[in-house]
């Protein structure tokens, strides 16, 4: 079975549709989402409807929790990253919010565990950025492959049979994707893996839409990297009068300067 593992849609239904189409074309028949349907983007309702239709398992993300009222309101008010979530509450029906409130935090199947941030504990919304972060995930769970999101940047760490934890594909994930591409690896005997699947709808440093494919029969994991349609994203944000994220403003300013 090929499982598509996605995360961080962030109210971007167009990018989600592109990733789902790519995964289906590559033979994926099961779909897991590691959370953050809401936040940052321009269309939480369409994204939520698409997620409920397409995914077999959906986990809770920190923006989903903020949008649904699960996070302390003082914390939501104090964190400007949650401003859009507060606004998106008004666009969602009570049934939509109720659906978000009962999403699970962690899921496990096929000797793999899935979470939004990290595993210790999930609702702390910690990030997995480094070797020590990955090592903490290995201590928290026993499964062979541990999938996470939340950082918006794809990454892989391997715990080798001697206990050393090392990163994989670092150079490859530090550049944008001009066209659809994959970085895949076989699950080696005696090794365990942390796989950060990146973001489908709201990329940051790598400037592309990313997700993972877990082939349970062949024992392989692949990271798919898809070009991100920035023009469509910007126009959709402007047309809905949604605040552009700072990373995108910086990118546009840099491109403008380069054209002079």
mmCIF file of C-alpha atoms in Angstrom:
data_model
loop_
_atom_site.group_PDB
_atom_site.id
_atom_site.type_symbol
_atom_site.label_atom_id
_atom_site.label_comp_id
_atom_site.label_asym_id
_atom_site.label_seq_id
_atom_site.Cartn_x
_atom_site.Cartn_y
_atom_site.Cartn_z
ATOM 1 C CA UNK A 1 0.000 0.000 0.000
ATOM 2 C CA UNK A 2 1.157 3.521 -0.775
ATOM 3 C CA UNK A 3 0.184 6.059 1.880
ATOM 4 C CA UNK A 4 0.330 9.783 1.125
ATOM 5 C CA UNK A 5 1.321 11.695 4.267
ATOM 6 C CA UNK A 6 0.632 15.427 4.074
ATOM 7 C CA UNK A 7 0.628 18.328 6.525
ATOM 8 C CA UNK A 8 0.051 22.048 6.894
ATOM 9 C CA UNK A 9 -2.567 22.773 4.238
ATOM 10 C CA UNK A 10 -3.193 26.175 5.848
ATOM 11 C CA UNK A 11 -6.399 27.034 4.023
ATOM 12 C CA UNK A 12 -4.846 26.679 0.558
ATOM 13 C CA UNK A 13 -7.222 24.381 -1.382
ATOM 14 C CA UNK A 14 -5.470 24.850 -4.745
ATOM 15 C CA UNK A 15 -2.149 23.554 -3.455
ATOM 16 C CA UNK A 16 -3.948 20.708 -1.694
ATOM 17 C CA UNK A 17 -5.724 19.696 -4.906
ATOM 18 C CA UNK A 18 -2.394 19.637 -6.767
ATOM 19 C CA UNK A 19 -0.741 17.458 -4.114
ATOM 20 C CA UNK A 20 -3.678 15.057 -3.975
ATOM 21 C CA UNK A 21 -3.711 14.713 -7.765
ATOM 22 C CA UNK A 22 0.040 14.017 -7.759
ATOM 23 C CA UNK A 23 -0.306 11.377 -5.033
ATOM 24 C CA UNK A 24 -3.160 9.616 -6.796
ATOM 25 C CA UNK A 25 -1.230 9.592 -10.056
ATOM 26 C CA UNK A 26 1.641 7.871 -8.234
ATOM 27 C CA UNK A 27 -0.657 5.147 -6.909
ATOM 28 C CA UNK A 28 -1.435 6.310 -3.355
ATOM 29 C CA UNK A 29 -4.621 4.723 -2.017
ATOM 30 C CA UNK A 30 -4.540 5.862 1.616
ATOM 31 C CA UNK A 31 -4.230 9.463 2.782
ATOM 32 C CA UNK A 32 -3.132 10.865 6.153
ATOM 33 C CA UNK A 33 -3.012 14.535 7.126
ATOM 34 C CA UNK A 34 -0.811 15.643 10.031
ATOM 35 C CA UNK A 35 -2.892 18.696 10.866
ATOM 36 C CA UNK A 36 -3.215 22.420 10.254
ATOM 37 C CA UNK A 37 -6.065 22.511 7.801
ATOM 38 C CA UNK A 38 -6.628 26.127 8.906
ATOM 39 C CA UNK A 39 -4.452 29.194 9.458
ATOM 40 C CA UNK A 40 -2.569 31.678 7.253
ATOM 41 C CA UNK A 41 -4.388 30.973 3.971
ATOM 42 C CA UNK A 42 -7.432 32.306 2.184
ATOM 43 C CA UNK A 43 -10.098 29.555 2.189
ATOM 44 C CA UNK A 44 -10.455 27.484 5.343
ATOM 45 C CA UNK A 45 -13.959 26.235 4.490
ATOM 46 C CA UNK A 46 -13.073 24.796 1.069
ATOM 47 C CA UNK A 47 -9.901 23.276 2.482
ATOM 48 C CA UNK A 48 -11.739 21.651 5.359
ATOM 49 C CA UNK A 49 -14.381 20.215 3.032
ATOM 50 C CA UNK A 50 -11.679 18.822 0.729
ATOM 51 C CA UNK A 51 -9.750 17.310 3.633
ATOM 52 C CA UNK A 52 -12.803 15.551 5.042
ATOM 53 C CA UNK A 53 -13.518 14.085 1.634
ATOM 54 C CA UNK A 54 -9.992 12.986 0.700
ATOM 55 C CA UNK A 55 -8.233 11.832 3.880
ATOM 56 C CA UNK A 56 -8.641 8.596 5.806
ATOM 57 C CA UNK A 57 -6.958 10.004 8.935
ATOM 58 C CA UNK A 58 -6.676 13.668 9.986
ATOM 59 C CA UNK A 59 -4.705 14.774 13.066
ATOM 60 C CA UNK A 60 -5.005 17.957 15.089
ATOM 61 C CA UNK A 61 -2.584 20.807 14.366
ATOM 62 C CA UNK A 62 -1.895 23.848 16.493
ATOM 63 C CA UNK A 63 -3.736 26.197 14.115
ATOM 64 C CA UNK A 64 -6.722 23.861 14.051
ATOM 65 C CA UNK A 65 -6.699 23.922 17.854
ATOM 66 C CA UNK A 66 -6.561 27.735 17.884
ATOM 67 C CA UNK A 67 -9.321 28.026 15.306
ATOM 68 C CA UNK A 68 -11.586 25.555 17.132
ATOM 69 C CA UNK A 69 -11.140 27.204 20.529
ATOM 70 C CA UNK A 70 -9.037 24.443 22.089
ATOM 71 C CA UNK A 71 -6.077 26.695 22.868
ATOM 72 C CA UNK A 72 -6.309 29.196 25.749
ATOM 73 C CA UNK A 73 -7.798 32.394 24.364
ATOM 74 C CA UNK A 74 -5.117 34.555 25.977
ATOM 75 C CA UNK A 75 -2.490 32.554 24.088
ATOM 76 C CA UNK A 76 -4.371 32.921 20.802
ATOM 77 C CA UNK A 77 -4.732 36.658 21.346
ATOM 78 C CA UNK A 78 -1.031 37.031 22.197
ATOM 79 C CA UNK A 79 0.247 35.130 19.154
ATOM 80 C CA UNK A 80 -0.117 37.036 15.863
ATOM 81 C CA UNK A 81 0.302 33.760 13.982
ATOM 82 C CA UNK A 82 -3.210 32.923 15.167
ATOM 83 C CA UNK A 83 -4.848 36.129 13.903
ATOM 84 C CA UNK A 84 -6.119 34.422 10.761
ATOM 85 C CA UNK A 85 -7.425 31.469 12.789
ATOM 86 C CA UNK A 86 -9.547 33.815 14.876
ATOM 87 C CA UNK A 87 -10.974 35.331 11.694
ATOM 88 C CA UNK A 88 -11.542 31.896 10.155
ATOM 89 C CA UNK A 89 -13.772 30.876 13.054
ATOM 90 C CA UNK A 90 -16.371 33.235 11.603
ATOM 91 C CA UNK A 91 -16.287 31.492 8.208
ATOM 92 C CA UNK A 92 -16.802 27.992 9.598
ATOM 93 C CA UNK A 93 -20.045 26.460 10.793
ATOM 94 C CA UNK A 94 -20.325 25.070 14.312
ATOM 95 C CA UNK A 95 -20.299 21.564 12.799
ATOM 96 C CA UNK A 96 -16.944 22.339 11.186
ATOM 97 C CA UNK A 97 -15.496 23.553 14.485
ATOM 98 C CA UNK A 98 -16.904 20.525 16.290
ATOM 99 C CA UNK A 99 -15.179 18.252 13.759
ATOM 100 C CA UNK A 100 -11.855 19.970 14.414
ATOM 101 C CA UNK A 101 -12.251 19.658 18.182
ATOM 102 C CA UNK A 102 -12.324 15.851 18.159
ATOM 103 C CA UNK A 103 -9.363 15.265 15.853
ATOM 104 C CA UNK A 104 -6.797 12.864 17.381
ATOM 105 C CA UNK A 105 -3.299 13.994 18.347
ATOM 106 C CA UNK A 106 -1.346 10.880 17.320
ATOM 107 C CA UNK A 107 -1.938 7.950 14.990
ATOM 108 C CA UNK A 108 -0.075 4.657 14.446
ATOM 109 C CA UNK A 109 -0.224 2.004 11.713
ATOM 110 C CA UNK A 110 2.152 -0.113 9.608
ATOM 111 C CA UNK A 111 4.978 0.289 12.185
ATOM 112 C CA UNK A 112 4.788 4.065 11.747
ATOM 113 C CA UNK A 113 3.588 6.857 14.030
ATOM 114 C CA UNK A 114 2.159 10.182 12.922
ATOM 115 C CA UNK A 115 1.910 13.547 14.723
ATOM 116 C CA UNK A 116 1.741 17.241 13.874
ATOM 117 C CA UNK A 117 4.718 18.578 15.838
ATOM 118 C CA UNK A 118 6.664 16.079 17.904
ATOM 119 C CA UNK A 119 5.729 13.213 20.210
ATOM 120 C CA UNK A 120 6.754 14.555 23.609
ATOM 121 C CA UNK A 121 4.064 15.705 24.244
ATOM 122 C CA UNK A 122 2.033 16.362 21.065
ATOM 123 C CA UNK A 123 -0.004 19.283 22.401
ATOM 124 C CA UNK A 124 3.139 21.224 23.321
ATOM 125 C CA UNK A 125 3.494 21.834 19.569
ATOM 126 C CA UNK A 126 7.274 21.431 19.657
ATOM 127 C CA UNK A 127 9.207 21.599 16.377
ATOM 128 C CA UNK A 128 11.535 18.950 14.958
ATOM 129 C CA UNK A 129 14.383 20.949 13.444
ATOM 130 C CA UNK A 130 17.568 19.247 14.601
ATOM 131 C CA UNK A 131 19.303 16.004 15.543
ATOM 132 C CA UNK A 132 18.421 16.435 19.254
ATOM 133 C CA UNK A 133 14.777 17.058 18.326
ATOM 134 C CA UNK A 134 14.711 13.884 16.233
ATOM 135 C CA UNK A 135 16.458 11.915 18.975
ATOM 136 C CA UNK A 136 13.692 12.944 21.362
ATOM 137 C CA UNK A 137 11.101 11.515 18.968
ATOM 138 C CA UNK A 138 12.927 8.178 18.880
ATOM 139 C CA UNK A 139 12.856 8.074 22.687
ATOM 140 C CA UNK A 140 9.143 8.844 22.779
ATOM 141 C CA UNK A 141 7.970 6.170 20.317
ATOM 142 C CA UNK A 142 8.874 2.611 19.322
ATOM 143 C CA UNK A 143 7.654 2.593 15.711
ATOM 144 C CA UNK A 144 10.218 2.313 12.925
ATOM 145 C CA UNK A 145 9.142 5.437 11.001
ATOM 146 C CA UNK A 146 7.958 8.627 12.709
ATOM 147 C CA UNK A 147 6.190 11.195 10.545
ATOM 148 C CA UNK A 148 5.736 14.841 11.563
ATOM 149 C CA UNK A 149 5.102 18.279 10.055
ATOM 150 C CA UNK A 150 4.730 21.735 11.673
ATOM 151 C CA UNK A 151 8.088 23.219 10.531
ATOM 152 C CA UNK A 152 6.973 23.707 6.895
ATOM 153 C CA UNK A 153 10.289 22.253 5.720
ATOM 154 C CA UNK A 154 10.895 18.664 4.604
ATOM 155 C CA UNK A 155 13.638 16.768 6.430
ATOM 156 C CA UNK A 156 14.771 13.229 7.253
ATOM 157 C CA UNK A 157 16.802 11.913 10.184
ATOM 158 C CA UNK A 158 18.088 8.353 10.487
ATOM 159 C CA UNK A 159 18.847 6.523 13.729
ATOM 160 C CA UNK A 160 21.477 4.051 12.622
ATOM 161 C CA UNK A 161 21.983 0.610 14.140
ATOM 162 C CA UNK A 162 24.799 1.951 16.350
ATOM 163 C CA UNK A 163 22.450 4.570 17.839
ATOM 164 C CA UNK A 164 23.832 7.592 15.977
ATOM 165 C CA UNK A 165 21.237 10.045 14.622
ATOM 166 C CA UNK A 166 22.175 11.701 11.331
ATOM 167 C CA UNK A 167 20.326 13.952 8.840
ATOM 168 C CA UNK A 168 19.609 12.850 5.267
ATOM 169 C CA UNK A 169 19.037 14.875 2.067
ATOM 170 C CA UNK A 170 19.941 18.217 3.712
ATOM 171 C CA UNK A 171 21.407 19.776 0.565
ATOM 172 C CA UNK A 172 18.579 18.548 -1.620
ATOM 173 C CA UNK A 173 15.925 20.117 0.586
ATOM 174 C CA UNK A 174 17.583 23.537 0.733
ATOM 175 C CA UNK A 175 16.468 24.694 -2.723
ATOM 176 C CA UNK A 176 13.079 25.160 -4.446
ATOM 177 C CA UNK A 177 11.739 22.625 -6.938
ATOM 178 C CA UNK A 178 11.534 23.825 -10.541
ATOM 179 C CA UNK A 179 9.516 20.710 -11.403
ATOM 180 C CA UNK A 180 8.013 17.766 -9.546
ATOM 181 C CA UNK A 181 10.730 15.602 -8.051
ATOM 182 C CA UNK A 182 11.237 12.856 -5.483
ATOM 183 C CA UNK A 183 13.882 11.993 -2.912
ATOM 184 C CA UNK A 184 13.319 8.412 -1.781
ATOM 185 C CA UNK A 185 15.058 5.804 0.329
ATOM 186 C CA UNK A 186 14.644 2.199 1.434
ATOM 187 C CA UNK A 187 14.120 1.460 5.118
ATOM 188 C CA UNK A 188 17.403 -0.162 6.092
ATOM 189 C CA UNK A 189 17.571 -3.050 8.527
ATOM 190 C CA UNK A 190 18.257 -1.907 12.075
ATOM 191 C CA UNK A 191 17.528 1.762 11.317
ATOM 192 C CA UNK A 192 14.706 4.037 12.390
ATOM 193 C CA UNK A 193 13.569 7.276 10.766
ATOM 194 C CA UNK A 194 11.996 10.640 11.516
ATOM 195 C CA UNK A 195 10.413 12.117 8.390
ATOM 196 C CA UNK A 196 9.228 15.709 8.390
ATOM 197 C CA UNK A 197 6.850 15.923 5.429
ATOM 198 C CA UNK A 198 6.997 19.723 5.122
ATOM 199 C CA UNK A 199 3.973 21.756 4.047
ATOM 200 C CA UNK A 200 1.508 21.281 1.201
ATOM 201 C CA UNK A 201 -0.058 24.740 1.310
ATOM 202 C CA UNK A 202 2.361 27.127 3.010
ATOM 203 C CA UNK A 203 6.031 26.492 2.181
ATOM 204 C CA UNK A 204 8.776 28.583 3.682
ATOM 205 C CA UNK A 205 12.534 28.155 3.191
ATOM 206 C CA UNK A 206 12.365 25.523 0.442
ATOM 207 C CA UNK A 207 9.665 27.444 -1.494
ATOM 208 C CA UNK A 208 7.909 24.322 -2.750
ATOM 209 C CA UNK A 209 4.953 22.166 -1.755
ATOM 210 C CA UNK A 210 6.044 18.900 -0.137
ATOM 211 C CA UNK A 211 4.571 15.649 1.167
ATOM 212 C CA UNK A 212 5.684 12.043 1.758
ATOM 213 C CA UNK A 213 4.748 8.685 0.283
ATOM 214 C CA UNK A 214 5.147 5.627 2.539
ATOM 215 C CA UNK A 215 5.199 2.370 0.557
ATOM 216 C CA UNK A 216 4.408 -0.240 3.195
ATOM 217 C CA UNK A 217 4.990 -3.232 0.905
ATOM 218 C CA UNK A 218 8.358 -2.190 -0.513
ATOM 219 C CA UNK A 219 9.543 -0.586 2.714
ATOM 220 C CA UNK A 220 10.349 2.761 1.101
ATOM 221 C CA UNK A 221 9.653 6.401 1.880
ATOM 222 C CA UNK A 222 9.739 9.181 -0.681
ATOM 223 C CA UNK A 223 9.534 12.941 -0.268
ATOM 224 C CA UNK A 224 7.660 14.603 -3.121
ATOM 225 C CA UNK A 225 8.551 18.228 -3.922
ATOM 226 C CA UNK A 226 6.146 20.144 -6.170
ATOM 227 C CA UNK A 227 6.488 23.660 -7.605
ATOM 228 C CA UNK A 228 4.390 26.162 -5.673
ATOM 229 C CA UNK A 229 2.179 28.542 -7.671
ATOM 230 C CA UNK A 230 3.106 31.810 -5.960
ATOM 231 C CA UNK A 231 1.173 33.966 -8.438
ATOM 232 C CA UNK A 232 -2.058 32.090 -7.760
ATOM 233 C CA UNK A 233 -1.392 32.186 -4.019
ATOM 234 C CA UNK A 234 -0.740 35.930 -3.920
ATOM 235 C CA UNK A 235 -3.759 36.788 -6.073
ATOM 236 C CA UNK A 236 -6.013 34.549 -3.989
ATOM 237 C CA UNK A 237 -4.799 36.163 -0.772
ATOM 238 C CA UNK A 238 -5.248 39.690 -2.161
ATOM 239 C CA UNK A 239 -8.704 38.965 -3.541
ATOM 240 C CA UNK A 240 -9.863 37.709 -0.122
ATOM 241 C CA UNK A 241 -8.109 40.583 1.690
ATOM 242 C CA UNK A 242 -6.083 38.124 3.780
ATOM 243 C CA UNK A 243 -2.838 39.454 5.212
ATOM 244 C CA UNK A 244 0.192 38.289 3.223
ATOM 245 C CA UNK A 245 2.741 36.407 5.358
ATOM 246 C CA UNK A 246 6.026 38.160 6.030
ATOM 247 C CA UNK A 247 8.134 35.496 4.320
ATOM 248 C CA UNK A 248 6.140 36.029 1.134
ATOM 249 C CA UNK A 249 6.470 39.815 1.356
ATOM 250 C CA UNK A 250 10.232 39.412 1.702
ATOM 251 C CA UNK A 251 10.307 37.093 -1.310
ATOM 252 C CA UNK A 252 8.286 39.493 -3.449
ATOM 253 C CA UNK A 253 10.445 42.439 -2.385
ATOM 254 C CA UNK A 254 13.581 40.513 -3.343
ATOM 255 C CA UNK A 255 12.135 39.594 -6.730
ATOM 256 C CA UNK A 256 11.131 43.207 -7.343
ATOM 257 C CA UNK A 257 14.627 44.414 -6.567
ATOM 258 C CA UNK A 258 16.155 41.835 -8.863
ATOM 259 C CA UNK A 259 14.029 43.055 -11.765
ATOM 260 C CA UNK A 260 15.230 46.659 -11.552
#
